[in-house]
Coordinates of C-alpha atoms in Angstrom, one line a residue:
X22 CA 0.0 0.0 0.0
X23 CA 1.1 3.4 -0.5
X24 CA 0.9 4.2 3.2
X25 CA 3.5 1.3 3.9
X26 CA 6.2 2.6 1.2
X27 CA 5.8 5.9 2.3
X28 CA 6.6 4.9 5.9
X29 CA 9.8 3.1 4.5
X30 CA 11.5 4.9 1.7
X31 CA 12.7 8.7 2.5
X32 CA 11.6 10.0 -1.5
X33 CA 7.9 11.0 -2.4
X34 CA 5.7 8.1 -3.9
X35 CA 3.1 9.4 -5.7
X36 CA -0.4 7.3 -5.7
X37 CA -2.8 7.7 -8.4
X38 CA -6.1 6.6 -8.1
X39 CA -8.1 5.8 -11.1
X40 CA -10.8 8.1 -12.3
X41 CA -14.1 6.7 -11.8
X42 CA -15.5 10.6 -11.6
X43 CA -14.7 11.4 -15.1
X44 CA -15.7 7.9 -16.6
X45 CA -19.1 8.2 -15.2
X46 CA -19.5 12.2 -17.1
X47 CA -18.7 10.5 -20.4
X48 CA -20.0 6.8 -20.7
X49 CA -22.6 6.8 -22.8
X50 CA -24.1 3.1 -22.4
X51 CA -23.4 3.7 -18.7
X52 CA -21.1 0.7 -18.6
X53 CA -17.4 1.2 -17.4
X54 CA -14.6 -0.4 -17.3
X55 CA -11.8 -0.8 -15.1
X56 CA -8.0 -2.1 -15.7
X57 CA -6.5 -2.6 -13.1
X58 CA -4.0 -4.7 -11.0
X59 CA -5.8 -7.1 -8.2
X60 CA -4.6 -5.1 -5.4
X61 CA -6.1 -2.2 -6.9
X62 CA -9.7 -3.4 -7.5
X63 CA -9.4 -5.1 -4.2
X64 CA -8.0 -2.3 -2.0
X65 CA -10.7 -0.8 0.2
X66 CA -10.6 2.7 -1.7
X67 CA -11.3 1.4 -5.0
X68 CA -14.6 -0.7 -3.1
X69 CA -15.7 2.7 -1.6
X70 CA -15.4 4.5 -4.7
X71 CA -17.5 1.7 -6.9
X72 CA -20.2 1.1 -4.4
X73 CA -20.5 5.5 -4.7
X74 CA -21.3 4.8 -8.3
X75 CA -22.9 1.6 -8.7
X76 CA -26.2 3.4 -8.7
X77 CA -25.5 5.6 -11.6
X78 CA -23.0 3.0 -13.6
X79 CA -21.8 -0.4 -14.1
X80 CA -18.2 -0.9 -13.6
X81 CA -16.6 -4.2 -14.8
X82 CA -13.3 -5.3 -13.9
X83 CA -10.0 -6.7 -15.6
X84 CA -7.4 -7.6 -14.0
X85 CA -4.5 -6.8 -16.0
X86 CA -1.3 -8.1 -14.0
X87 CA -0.1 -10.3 -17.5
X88 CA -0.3 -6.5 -19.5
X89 CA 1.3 -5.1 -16.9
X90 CA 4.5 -7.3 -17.2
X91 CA 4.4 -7.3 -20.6
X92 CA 4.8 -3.1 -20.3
X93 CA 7.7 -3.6 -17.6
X94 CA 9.8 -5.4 -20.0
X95 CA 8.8 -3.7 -23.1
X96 CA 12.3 -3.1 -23.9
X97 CA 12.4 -6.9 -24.5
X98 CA 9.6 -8.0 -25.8
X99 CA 8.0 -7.2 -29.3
X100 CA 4.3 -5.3 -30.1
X101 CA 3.1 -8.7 -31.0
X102 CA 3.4 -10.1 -27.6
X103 CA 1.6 -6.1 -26.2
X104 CA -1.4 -7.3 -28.4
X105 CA -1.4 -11.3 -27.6
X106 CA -1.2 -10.0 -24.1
X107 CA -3.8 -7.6 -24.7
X108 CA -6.2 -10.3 -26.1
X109 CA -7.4 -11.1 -21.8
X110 CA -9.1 -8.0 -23.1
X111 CA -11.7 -10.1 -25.6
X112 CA -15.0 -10.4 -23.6
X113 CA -15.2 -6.7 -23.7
X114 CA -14.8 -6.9 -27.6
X115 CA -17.1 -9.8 -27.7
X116 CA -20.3 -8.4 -26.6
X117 CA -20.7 -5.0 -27.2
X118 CA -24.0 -4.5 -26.2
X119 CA -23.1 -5.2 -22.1
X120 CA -19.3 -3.9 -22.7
X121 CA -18.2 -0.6 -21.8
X122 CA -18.3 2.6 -23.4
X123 CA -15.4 4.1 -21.3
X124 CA -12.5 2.2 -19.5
X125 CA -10.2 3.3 -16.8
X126 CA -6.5 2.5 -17.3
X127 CA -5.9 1.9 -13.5
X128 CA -2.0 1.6 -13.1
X129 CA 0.5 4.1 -14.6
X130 CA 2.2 1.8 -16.7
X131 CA -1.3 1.1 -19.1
X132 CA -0.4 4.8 -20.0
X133 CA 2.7 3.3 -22.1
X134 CA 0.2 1.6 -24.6
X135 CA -3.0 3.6 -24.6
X136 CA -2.9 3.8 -28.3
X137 CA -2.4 0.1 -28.5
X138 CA -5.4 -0.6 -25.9
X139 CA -7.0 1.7 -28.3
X140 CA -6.3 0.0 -31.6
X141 CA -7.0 -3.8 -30.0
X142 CA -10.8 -2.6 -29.6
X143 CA -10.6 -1.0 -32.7
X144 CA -14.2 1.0 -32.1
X145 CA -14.6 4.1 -30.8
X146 CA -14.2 3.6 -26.4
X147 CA -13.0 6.0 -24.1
X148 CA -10.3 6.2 -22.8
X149 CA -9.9 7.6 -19.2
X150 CA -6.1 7.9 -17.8
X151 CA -4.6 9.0 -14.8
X152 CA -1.7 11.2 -16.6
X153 CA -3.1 14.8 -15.8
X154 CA -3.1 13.7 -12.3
X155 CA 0.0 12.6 -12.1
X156 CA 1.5 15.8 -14.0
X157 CA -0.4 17.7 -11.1
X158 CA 0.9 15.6 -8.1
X159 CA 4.6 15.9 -9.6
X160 CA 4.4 19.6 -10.3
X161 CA 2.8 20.0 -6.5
X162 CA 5.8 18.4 -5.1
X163 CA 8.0 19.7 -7.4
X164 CA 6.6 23.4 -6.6
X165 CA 6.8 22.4 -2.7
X166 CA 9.8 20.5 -1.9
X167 CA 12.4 21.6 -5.2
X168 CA 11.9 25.0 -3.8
X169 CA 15.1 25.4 -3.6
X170 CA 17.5 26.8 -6.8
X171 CA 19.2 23.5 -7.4
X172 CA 17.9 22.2 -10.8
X173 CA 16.6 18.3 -10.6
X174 CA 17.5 16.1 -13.5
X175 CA 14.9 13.6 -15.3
X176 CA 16.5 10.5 -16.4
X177 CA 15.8 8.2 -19.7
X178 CA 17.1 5.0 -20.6
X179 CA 16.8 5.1 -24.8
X180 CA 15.4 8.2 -26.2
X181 CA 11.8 7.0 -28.1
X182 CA 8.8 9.0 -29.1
X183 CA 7.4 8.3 -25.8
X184 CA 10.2 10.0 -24.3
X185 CA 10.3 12.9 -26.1
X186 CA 6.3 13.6 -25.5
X187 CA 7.1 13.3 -21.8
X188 CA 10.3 15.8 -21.9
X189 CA 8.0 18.0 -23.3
X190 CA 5.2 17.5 -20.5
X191 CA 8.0 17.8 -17.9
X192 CA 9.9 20.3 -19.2
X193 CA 6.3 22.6 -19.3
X194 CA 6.5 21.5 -15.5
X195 CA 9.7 23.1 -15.0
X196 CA 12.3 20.7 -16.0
X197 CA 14.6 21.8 -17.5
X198 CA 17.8 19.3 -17.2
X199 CA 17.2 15.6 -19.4
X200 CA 19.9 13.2 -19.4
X201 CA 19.8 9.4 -20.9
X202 CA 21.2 6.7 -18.9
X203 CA 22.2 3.4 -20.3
X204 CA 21.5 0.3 -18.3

């Protein structure tokens, strides 16, 4: 739990949770869904917050632990295995009279293949992400505790689109120092 790391480690841990709130506004079938790792559809929070809504909207849940590997060792593994991964996905394409309209990518690392998620459903869904909140928490803490004039450095391991989209985010945040790392 977040509570637990942040006892332990000394650095900020930022905790995202996912946006029920805005998936609710813009389903049209009134059928959500949620990605999402088993801890986070089982956490207490995440309970709370889908017993709030259950009277206005269905939420259905994936659990999307397999994807989520699959996204930590993107660096070795091909787009074919993203999408074969991605297939634990198919009852939601199946039936798309009880599917959703709108899912929630639930973990921060979904956000490295939205616009595969996207093209596997290949219909119009949306999308609802957790990005803008995270920009906001990091810029809060960034604002708060980097303060100070010493300039903070964001770190890359292989320079990629992906990369260069989120030194532009940052460096709109304030970064202004990029270095690549090799590993």
């Amino acid at each position: 739990s977040l509570r637990k790391l942040r006892e332990v480690f000394s650095f900020p841990i930022i905790g995202i949770i996912p946006d029920i709130k805005s998936a609710v506004k813009i389903t049209k079938n009134k059928i959500v869904g949620l990605l999402a790792t088993k801890a986070t559809i089982n956490s207490a929070y995440m309970k709370r917050f889908i017993k709030n809504f259950s009277s206005y909207v269905i939420i259905r849940n994936i659990i999307v632990s397999d994807i989520i590997n699959v996204v930590e060792n993107m660096f070795n593994t091909t787009y074919q295995s993203v999408y074969k991964t991605l297939s634990i996905l198919s009852p939601w394409i199946e039936d798309r009279t009880s599917n959703p309209d709108t899912i929630i990518l639930g973990c921060t690392h979904l956000l490295l293949i939205k616009k595969e998620i996207k093209n596997f459903f290949g219909r119009k869904i949306n999308l609802i992400d957790s990005k803008s909140d995270l920009l906001k928490n990091v810029y809060i803490y960034k604002k708060s505790i980097f303060s100070i004039k010493k300039k903070n450095t964001v770190y890359y391991t292989k320079m990629e689109e992906r990369i260069k989209i989120l030194i532009q985010v940052f460096k709109e945040i304030g970064f202004e120092k990029f270095e690549e790392i090799f590993t």
